[in-house]
PDB file of C-alpha atoms in Angstrom:
ATOM      1  CA  SER W   1     -10.037  33.768   6.412  1.00 43.00           C
ATOM      2  CA  PHE W   2     -13.204  33.931   7.787  1.00 46.00           C
ATOM      3  CA  PRO W   3     -16.470  35.880   8.708  1.00 50.00           C
ATOM      4  CA  LYS W   4     -16.039  39.365  10.118  1.00 55.00           C
ATOM      5  CA  GLY W   5     -16.384  39.727  14.142  1.00 56.00           C
ATOM      6  CA  SER W   6     -15.686  36.193  14.248  1.00 59.00           C
ATOM      7  CA  SER W   7     -12.844  34.453  15.937  1.00 57.00           C
ATOM      8  CA  ARG W   8     -10.229  32.193  13.927  1.00 56.00           C
ATOM      9  CA  GLN W   9     -11.315  28.272  13.280  1.00 51.00           C
ATOM     10  CA  ILE W  10      -8.729  26.528  15.283  1.00 48.00           C
ATOM     11  CA  SER W  11      -7.869  23.279  13.764  1.00 45.00           C
ATOM     12  CA  GLN W  12      -6.003  20.324  15.699  1.00 48.00           C
ATOM     13  CA  LEU W  13      -2.756  17.962  13.998  1.00 46.00           C
ATOM     14  CA  THR W  14      -3.288  14.910  14.396  1.00 48.00           C
ATOM     15  CA  GLU W  15      -0.100  13.275  15.567  1.00 51.00           C
ATOM     16  CA  ALA W  16       1.556  11.068  12.712  1.00 55.00           C
ATOM     17  CA  ALA W  17       5.189   9.719  12.973  1.00 61.00           C
ATOM     18  CA  LEU W  18       7.909   8.822   9.691  1.00 65.00           C
ATOM     19  CA  THR W  19      11.101   6.944  10.476  1.00 74.00           C
ATOM     20  CA  ALA W  20      13.560   6.091   8.670  1.00 74.00           C
ATOM     21  CA  THR W  21      16.654   4.482   9.036  1.00 81.00           C
ATOM     22  CA  PRO W  22      18.977   4.184   6.882  1.00 83.00           C
ATOM     23  CA  GLN W  23      21.217   0.434   6.353  1.00 83.00           C
ATOM     24  CA  ARG W  24      24.627   0.664   5.489  1.00 85.00           C
ATOM     25  CA  TYR W  25      25.193  -1.206   2.143  1.00 83.00           C
ATOM     26  CA  ALA W  26      27.592  -2.554  -0.108  1.00 82.00           C
ATOM     27  CA  SER W  27      29.309  -4.781  -2.606  1.00 82.00           C
ATOM     28  CA  THR W  28      32.441  -6.050  -2.944  1.00 84.00           C
ATOM     29  CA  ILE W  29      35.160  -8.177  -5.914  1.00 83.00           C
ATOM     30  CA  SER W  30      37.831  -9.125  -6.181  1.00 84.00           C
ATOM     31  CA  ILE W  31      40.126  -9.924  -9.409  1.00 82.00           C
ATOM     32  CA  SER W  32      43.354 -11.129  -9.364  1.00 84.00           C
ATOM     33  CA  ARG W  33      46.658  -9.138  -9.817  1.00 82.00           C
ATOM     34  CA  LEU W  34      47.543 -10.779 -12.937  1.00 82.00           C
ATOM     35  CA  ASP W  35      44.154 -11.043 -15.399  1.00 81.00           C
ATOM     36  CA  TYR W  36      44.137  -7.104 -13.871  1.00 78.00           C
ATOM     37  CA  GLU W  37      47.694  -6.483 -14.462  1.00 80.00           C
ATOM     38  CA  ASP W  38      47.314  -8.136 -18.896  1.00 82.00           C
ATOM     39  CA  ASP W  39      43.331  -7.052 -18.424  1.00 72.00           C
ATOM     40  CA  THR W  40      44.628  -6.051 -22.496  1.00 60.00           C
ATOM     41  CA  VAL W  41      40.821  -5.831 -23.965  1.00 50.00           C
ATOM     42  CA  SER W  42      39.734  -3.681 -20.800  1.00 70.00           C
ATOM     43  CA  GLY W  43      36.949  -6.675 -19.542  1.00 73.00           C
ATOM     44  CA  VAL W  44      38.339  -6.651 -16.279  1.00 69.00           C
ATOM     45  CA  SER W  45      38.026  -2.430 -16.389  1.00 72.00           C
ATOM     46  CA  LEU W  46      34.396  -3.169 -18.010  1.00 80.00           C
ATOM     47  CA  ARG W  47      33.481  -4.862 -15.011  1.00 77.00           C
ATOM     48  CA  VAL W  48      35.115  -2.833 -12.580  1.00 73.00           C
ATOM     49  CA  ALA W  49      33.325   0.562 -14.588  1.00 77.00           C
ATOM     50  CA  GLN W  50      29.638  -1.307 -14.497  1.00 80.00           C
ATOM     51  CA  MET W  51      30.386  -1.699 -10.103  1.00 75.00           C
ATOM     52  CA  ALA W  52      30.117   1.438 -10.525  1.00 73.00           C
ATOM     53  CA  GLN W  53      27.685   2.219 -12.577  1.00 77.00           C
ATOM     54  CA  GLN W  54      24.894  -0.362 -10.612  1.00 79.00           C
ATOM     55  CA  ALA W  55      25.337   0.616  -7.003  1.00 74.00           C
ATOM     56  CA  GLY W  56      24.296   4.694  -8.593  1.00 71.00           C
ATOM     57  CA  ARG W  57      21.513   3.161  -9.887  1.00 81.00           C
ATOM     58  CA  PHE W  58      20.241   1.878  -6.568  1.00 85.00           C
ATOM     59  CA  LYS W  59      18.560   4.747  -5.523  1.00 87.00           C
ATOM     60  CA  ASP W  60      16.139   3.117  -7.686  1.00 91.00           C
ATOM     61  CA  ALA W  61      15.605  -0.293  -5.964  1.00 91.00           C
ATOM     62  CA  LEU W  62      14.913   1.109  -3.159  1.00 92.00           C
ATOM     63  CA  CYS W  63      12.252   3.171  -3.737  1.00 94.00           C
ATOM     64  CA  ALA W  64      11.171   0.463  -6.070  1.00 96.00           C
ATOM     65  CA  GLY W  65      11.894  -1.529  -2.652  1.00 95.00           C
ATOM     66  CA  VAL W  66       8.518   0.528  -1.133  1.00 96.00           C
ATOM     67  CA  ILE W  67       6.163  -0.001  -3.647  1.00 97.00           C
ATOM     68  CA  ASN W  68       6.825  -3.700  -4.189  1.00 97.00           C
ATOM     69  CA  SER W  69       6.406  -4.826  -0.526  1.00 97.00           C
ATOM     70  CA  ASN W  70       4.008  -2.304  -0.073  1.00 97.00           C
ATOM     71  CA  ALA W  71       5.539  -0.691   3.104  1.00 94.00           C
ATOM     72  CA  ALA W  72       3.491   0.396   5.591  1.00 93.00           C
ATOM     73  CA  CYS W  73       2.437   3.805   5.647  1.00 92.00           C
ATOM     74  CA  TYR W  74       2.492   6.250   8.587  1.00 90.00           C
ATOM     75  CA  ASP W  75      -1.358   5.580   9.681  1.00 92.00           C
ATOM     76  CA  GLY W  76      -0.297   1.798   9.836  1.00 92.00           C
ATOM     77  CA  GLN W  77      -1.532   0.491   7.102  1.00 95.00           C
ATOM     78  CA  PRO W  78      -0.235  -0.050   4.105  1.00 96.00           C
ATOM     79  CA  LEU W  79       1.095   2.634   1.203  1.00 97.00           C
ATOM     80  CA  PHE W  80      -1.057   1.442  -1.457  1.00 98.00           C
ATOM     81  CA  SER W  81      -5.020   0.524   1.115  1.00 97.00           C
ATOM     82  CA  GLU W  82      -9.046   0.710   0.068  1.00 97.00           C
ATOM     83  CA  THR W  83      -9.238   1.955   4.276  1.00 96.00           C
ATOM     84  CA  HIS W  84      -6.464   4.249   5.669  1.00 96.00           C
ATOM     85  CA  PRO W  85      -8.237   5.117   8.652  1.00 94.00           C
ATOM     86  CA  ALA W  86     -10.405   8.854   9.524  1.00 92.00           C
ATOM     87  CA  ARG W  87      -7.697  11.652  10.405  1.00 88.00           C
ATOM     88  CA  GLY W  88      -9.062  14.830  12.055  1.00 86.00           C
ATOM     89  CA  GLU W  89     -12.101  16.012  10.739  1.00 86.00           C
ATOM     90  CA  GLN W  90     -12.503  13.377   7.952  1.00 85.00           C
ATOM     91  CA  SER W  91     -15.898  11.870   7.831  1.00 86.00           C
ATOM     92  CA  ALA W  92     -14.681   7.908   6.393  1.00 94.00           C
ATOM     93  CA  ALA W  93     -11.939   6.262   5.693  1.00 96.00           C
ATOM     94  CA  GLN W  94     -10.130   6.620   2.513  1.00 97.00           C
ATOM     95  CA  SER W  95      -8.854   4.277  -0.974  1.00 97.00           C
ATOM     96  CA  ASN W  96      -5.832   4.631  -2.835  1.00 98.00           C
ATOM     97  CA  ILE W  97      -6.382   1.671  -5.048  1.00 98.00           C
ATOM     98  CA  VAL W  98      -8.382   1.674  -8.102  1.00 98.00           C
ATOM     99  CA  ALA W  99      -9.746  -1.034 -10.148  1.00 98.00           C
ATOM    100  CA  GLY W 100      -7.751  -0.974 -13.723  1.00 97.00           C
ATOM    101  CA  SER W 101     -10.295  -2.186 -16.209  1.00 94.00           C
ATOM    102  CA  GLY W 102      -6.610  -3.763 -18.634  1.00 97.00           C
ATOM    103  CA  THR W 103      -3.540  -3.326 -19.970  1.00 97.00           C
ATOM    104  CA  THR W 104      -4.211  -1.727 -23.453  1.00 97.00           C
ATOM    105  CA  ALA W 105      -3.635   1.560 -24.175  1.00 97.00           C
ATOM    106  CA  ALA W 106      -7.834   1.976 -24.829  1.00 96.00           C
ATOM    107  CA  ALA W 107      -7.387   0.989 -20.613  1.00 97.00           C
ATOM    108  CA  MET W 108      -4.678   3.166 -18.904  1.00 97.00           C
ATOM    109  CA  SER W 109      -5.786   5.989 -20.977  1.00 97.00           C
ATOM    110  CA  GLU W 110      -9.058   5.089 -18.817  1.00 97.00           C
ATOM    111  CA  GLY W 111      -6.594   4.374 -15.530  1.00 97.00           C
ATOM    112  CA  ILE W 112      -5.651   7.512 -15.751  1.00 97.00           C
ATOM    113  CA  HIS W 113      -8.282   9.300 -15.669  1.00 97.00           C
ATOM    114  CA  LYS W 114      -9.789   7.116 -12.756  1.00 97.00           C
ATOM    115  CA  ALA W 115      -5.710   6.937 -10.832  1.00 98.00           C
ATOM    116  CA  VAL W 116      -6.558  11.409 -11.258  1.00 97.00           C
ATOM    117  CA  GLU W 117     -10.229  11.662 -10.579  1.00 97.00           C
ATOM    118  CA  LYS W 118     -10.116   9.368  -7.028  1.00 97.00           C
ATOM    119  CA  LEU W 119      -7.247  11.861  -6.660  1.00 97.00           C
ATOM    120  CA  ARG W 120      -8.751  14.888  -6.530  1.00 96.00           C
ATOM    121  CA  LEU W 121     -11.224  12.561  -4.025  1.00 95.00           C
ATOM    122  CA  ILE W 122      -8.790  12.171  -1.372  1.00 96.00           C
ATOM    123  CA  LYS W 123      -9.431  14.651   1.544  1.00 94.00           C
ATOM    124  CA  ASP W 124      -6.789  15.932   3.431  1.00 92.00           C
ATOM    125  CA  GLU W 125      -6.809  16.209   7.229  1.00 90.00           C
ATOM    126  CA  SER W 126      -9.537  19.186   7.289  1.00 90.00           C
ATOM    127  CA  GLY W 127     -11.573  17.417   5.153  1.00 91.00           C
ATOM    128  CA  ASN W 128     -10.611  19.305   2.894  1.00 92.00           C
ATOM    129  CA  ALA W 129      -9.373  18.249  -0.678  1.00 94.00           C
ATOM    130  CA  TYR W 130      -6.014  16.764  -0.261  1.00 94.00           C
ATOM    131  CA  HIS W 131      -3.948  18.686  -3.878  1.00 94.00           C
ATOM    132  CA  GLY W 132      -4.442  21.562  -5.587  1.00 89.00           C
ATOM    133  CA  GLU W 133      -3.536  21.595  -9.684  1.00 89.00           C
ATOM    134  CA  LEU W 134      -2.276  18.560 -10.859  1.00 92.00           C
ATOM    135  CA  ALA W 135      -0.996  20.342 -13.998  1.00 87.00           C
ATOM    136  CA  GLY W 136       2.713  19.229 -14.997  1.00 89.00           C
ATOM    137  CA  SER W 137       3.359  16.815 -10.816  1.00 94.00           C
ATOM    138  CA  LEU W 138       1.728  13.592 -11.734  1.00 97.00           C
ATOM    139  CA  CYS W 139       4.247  10.717 -13.178  1.00 97.00           C
ATOM    140  CA  CYS W 140       2.933   7.119 -14.366  1.00 98.00           C
ATOM    141  CA  VAL W 141       4.749   3.907 -13.603  1.00 98.00           C
ATOM    142  CA  VAL W 142       4.941   0.707 -14.648  1.00 98.00           C
ATOM    143  CA  PRO W 143       6.242  -2.697 -15.289  1.00 98.00           C
ATOM    144  CA  PRO W 144       8.119  -2.725 -18.650  1.00 97.00           C
ATOM    145  CA  ALA W 145       5.009  -5.713 -19.856  1.00 97.00           C
ATOM    146  CA  LEU W 146       3.145  -2.282 -20.431  1.00 98.00           C
ATOM    147  CA  GLU W 147       5.830   0.110 -21.693  1.00 98.00           C
ATOM    148  CA  SER W 148       4.460  -0.107 -24.961  1.00 97.00           C
ATOM    149  CA  ALA W 149       0.725   1.266 -24.037  1.00 97.00           C
ATOM    150  CA  ALA W 150       1.735   2.970 -21.447  1.00 98.00           C
ATOM    151  CA  MET W 151       3.451   5.452 -24.467  1.00 98.00           C
ATOM    152  CA  GLU W 152       0.975   4.904 -26.620  1.00 97.00           C
ATOM    153  CA  VAL W 153      -0.961   6.533 -24.163  1.00 97.00           C
ATOM    154  CA  LEU W 154       1.049   9.454 -23.104  1.00 97.00           C
ATOM    155  CA  GLN W 155       3.558  10.368 -26.033  1.00 96.00           C
ATOM    156  CA  SER W 156       0.889   9.818 -28.848  1.00 96.00           C
ATOM    157  CA  SER W 157      -1.796  12.584 -30.353  1.00 96.00           C
ATOM    158  CA  GLN W 158      -4.457  10.169 -30.614  1.00 95.00           C
ATOM    159  CA  LEU W 159      -6.008   7.248 -29.660  1.00 94.00           C
ATOM    160  CA  ASP W 160      -7.477   4.787 -31.430  1.00 89.00           C
ATOM    161  CA  SER W 161      -8.093   6.964 -34.801  1.00 91.00           C
ATOM    162  CA  SER W 162      -9.938   9.804 -31.886  1.00 93.00           C
ATOM    163  CA  SER W 163      -7.757  12.662 -29.482  1.00 96.00           C
ATOM    164  CA  ASN W 164      -6.494  11.947 -27.076  1.00 96.00           C
ATOM    165  CA  VAL W 165      -6.505  13.129 -24.648  1.00 94.00           C
ATOM    166  CA  GLN W 166      -4.130  11.967 -22.298  1.00 96.00           C
ATOM    167  CA  GLN W 167      -1.513  13.295 -24.282  1.00 96.00           C
ATOM    168  CA  ALA W 168       1.303  14.768 -22.197  1.00 95.00           C
ATOM    169  CA  ARG W 169      -0.415  13.421 -19.024  1.00 95.00           C
ATOM    170  CA  ALA W 170       2.149  12.875 -17.280  1.00 97.00           C
ATOM    171  CA  GLN W 171       5.636  11.755 -17.136  1.00 97.00           C
ATOM    172  CA  LEU W 172       6.166   8.071 -17.785  1.00 97.00           C
ATOM    173  CA  ILE W 173       9.023   6.319 -15.700  1.00 96.00           C
ATOM    174  CA  VAL W 174       9.279   2.046 -16.953  1.00 97.00           C
ATOM    175  CA  SER W 175      10.687   0.213 -14.158  1.00 95.00           C
ATOM    176  CA  SER W 176      12.327  -2.687 -14.408  1.00 94.00           C
ATOM    177  CA  GLN W 177      12.877  -3.336 -10.927  1.00 94.00           C
ATOM    178  CA  LEU W 178       8.896  -4.102 -10.224  1.00 96.00           C
ATOM    179  CA  SER W 179       8.439  -7.169  -8.768  1.00 95.00           C
ATOM    180  CA  GLY W 180       4.158  -7.127  -8.151  1.00 94.00           C
ATOM    181  CA  ASP W 181       1.945  -8.277 -10.313  1.00 96.00           C
ATOM    182  CA  PRO W 182       2.855  -7.511 -14.670  1.00 97.00           C
ATOM    183  CA  SER W 183      -0.956  -5.933 -14.925  1.00 98.00           C
ATOM    184  CA  ASP W 184      -0.169  -3.418 -12.329  1.00 98.00           C
ATOM    185  CA  TRP W 185       0.473  -0.143 -12.723  1.00 98.00           C
ATOM    186  CA  TYR W 186       1.478   2.873 -10.144  1.00 98.00           C
ATOM    187  CA  MET W 187       0.251   6.982 -10.119  1.00 98.00           C
ATOM    188  CA  PHE W 188       2.613   9.386  -7.643  1.00 97.00           C
ATOM    189  CA  VAL W 189       1.892  12.924  -7.624  1.00 97.00           C
ATOM    190  CA  LYS W 190       5.032  15.022  -6.786  1.00 93.00           C
ATOM    191  CA  GLY W 191       5.848  18.140  -5.306  1.00 89.00           C
ATOM    192  CA  SER W 192       7.015  19.728  -1.930  1.00 84.00           C
ATOM    193  CA  VAL W 193       6.632  15.997  -1.254  1.00 83.00           C
ATOM    194  CA  GLN W 194       7.808  13.707  -2.479  1.00 88.00           C
ATOM    195  CA  PRO W 195       5.329  10.345  -2.583  1.00 92.00           C
ATOM    196  CA  ILE W 196       8.946   8.251  -1.694  1.00 94.00           C
ATOM    197  CA  ILE W 197      11.440   9.875   0.706  1.00 93.00           C
ATOM    198  CA  TYR W 198      14.941   9.174   0.059  1.00 92.00           C
ATOM    199  CA  VAL W 199      16.846   9.101   2.492  1.00 91.00           C
ATOM    200  CA  GLU W 200      20.394   9.223   1.711  1.00 89.00           C
ATOM    201  CA  ARG W 201      23.421   9.720   5.103  1.00 87.00           C
ATOM    202  CA  ASP W 202      26.465   8.428   2.538  1.00 88.00           C
ATOM    203  CA  PRO W 203      26.201   8.605  -0.703  1.00 85.00           C
ATOM    204  CA  VAL W 204      27.740   5.705  -2.474  1.00 82.00           C
ATOM    205  CA  SER W 205      31.208   5.474  -2.494  1.00 83.00           C
ATOM    206  CA  PHE W 206      33.817   3.608  -4.838  1.00 81.00           C
ATOM    207  CA  GLU W 207      37.384   2.091  -3.265  1.00 82.00           C
ATOM    208  CA  ALA W 208      39.711   0.632  -5.405  1.00 80.00           C
ATOM    209  CA  VAL W 209      42.678  -1.828  -3.051  1.00 80.00           C
ATOM    210  CA  THR W 210      45.482  -2.562  -4.991  1.00 77.00           C
ATOM    211  CA  ASP W 211      47.871  -2.568  -2.949  1.00 76.00           C
ATOM    212  CA  GLY W 212      49.850  -2.162   0.122  1.00 70.00           C
ATOM    213  CA  THR W 213      47.253  -4.689   1.829  1.00 74.00           C
ATOM    214  CA  GLU W 214      48.851  -8.201   3.489  1.00 72.00           C
ATOM    215  CA  ASN W 215      46.005  -9.539   0.726  1.00 68.00           C
ATOM    216  CA  THR W 216      47.074  -8.260  -2.068  1.00 73.00           C
ATOM    217  CA  PHE W 217      50.979  -9.927  -0.723  1.00 74.00           C
ATOM    218  CA  MET W 218      49.502 -12.974   0.000  1.00 76.00           C
ATOM    219  CA  LYS W 219      46.993 -14.242  -2.430  1.00 79.00           C
ATOM    220  CA  GLU W 220      48.100 -11.242  -5.508  1.00 83.00           C
ATOM    221  CA  GLU W 221      44.495 -10.169  -5.494  1.00 85.00           C
ATOM    222  CA  PHE W 222      42.816  -6.906  -5.855  1.00 84.00           C
ATOM    223  CA  LEU W 223      39.409  -5.406  -4.712  1.00 85.00           C
ATOM    224  CA  PHE W 224      36.905  -3.582  -5.307  1.00 84.00           C
ATOM    225  CA  GLY W 225      33.603  -2.626  -3.492  1.00 84.00           C
ATOM    226  CA  THR W 226      31.524   0.799  -3.838  1.00 83.00           C
ATOM    227  CA  ARG W 227      29.736   1.461  -0.098  1.00 86.00           C
ATOM    228  CA  MET W 228      26.529   3.524   0.621  1.00 85.00           C
ATOM    229  CA  ARG W 229      23.740   4.072   3.454  1.00 91.00           C
ATOM    230  CA  ALA W 230      20.292   5.245   2.926  1.00 92.00           C
ATOM    231  CA  ALA W 231      16.771   3.971   3.243  1.00 92.00           C
ATOM    232  CA  ALA W 232      13.343   4.812   1.382  1.00 93.00           C
ATOM    233  CA  ILE W 233      10.048   5.097   3.100  1.00 94.00           C
ATOM    234  CA  PRO W 234       6.654   5.795   2.148  1.00 94.00           C
ATOM    235  CA  SER W 235       5.039   9.652   2.874  1.00 91.00           C
ATOM    236  CA  HIS W 236       1.991  10.610   2.459  1.00 93.00           C
ATOM    237  CA  TRP W 237      -0.318   8.181   0.985  1.00 96.00           C
ATOM    238  CA  ALA W 238      -2.559  10.258  -0.562  1.00 96.00           C
ATOM    239  CA  LYS W 239       0.300  10.975  -2.831  1.00 96.00           C
ATOM    240  CA  SER W 240      -0.069   7.074  -4.533  1.00 97.00           C
ATOM    241  CA  ILE W 241      -2.186   5.652  -6.935  1.00 98.00           C
ATOM    242  CA  MET W 242      -2.572   2.394  -8.513  1.00 98.00           C
ATOM    243  CA  ILE W 243      -4.390   0.761 -10.544  1.00 98.00           C
ATOM    244  CA  LYS W 244      -4.996  -2.629  -9.678  1.00 98.00           C
ATOM    245  CA  ASN W 245      -5.965  -5.139 -12.846  1.00 97.00           C
ATOM    246  CA  SER W 246      -4.478  -8.586 -10.808  1.00 92.00           C
TER     247      SER W 246
END
């Protein structure tokens, strides 16, 4: 809205670009024809099935890779940075890192409070609050070392003999793919714009070569393989918060 009789106020969008270049990922194993045909205890069949399942989980590995590498965002800064440059009508650089106070359940509860507060202070290019209502859109991603404390904070009704205000505050994801400091964890905001963009050009496919090839005839080997073409890149940094204890 605008005052009666006044003209529209036009906000000029600043330029930004995101580029996702899907890469090809493939895995192949060879199995002796005799071992395959004599697989009376299904060991080979289980190995092949496991291979297909691992390929299906590769999306998680790609998305975790964005976090692990702290990949460059559209503004040229790492995804998690204390100096995302001002754009448009923003008056100063902004940060999406908060200092944690430890890895106990109580400390993680305080970390959630700090992360939400930080999210509410982030400004868009017009100088207004970037986020609206956050209820139902928050997701905490933690390494396995913090699973127990995170479950206590997000799933228990009581915390340190008091009512737990953080219960069900966010979805919990425990990722064994995180390779950074095991005391650090992350909060993301889901929505129409996801915090990490996943692009899949060719979905996971599974192929078996068991007859009619030179490899089968000459080497008595069967080949099994998976293939996909995909990429994962950071979205807008304002959708992500790092709670840093390291």
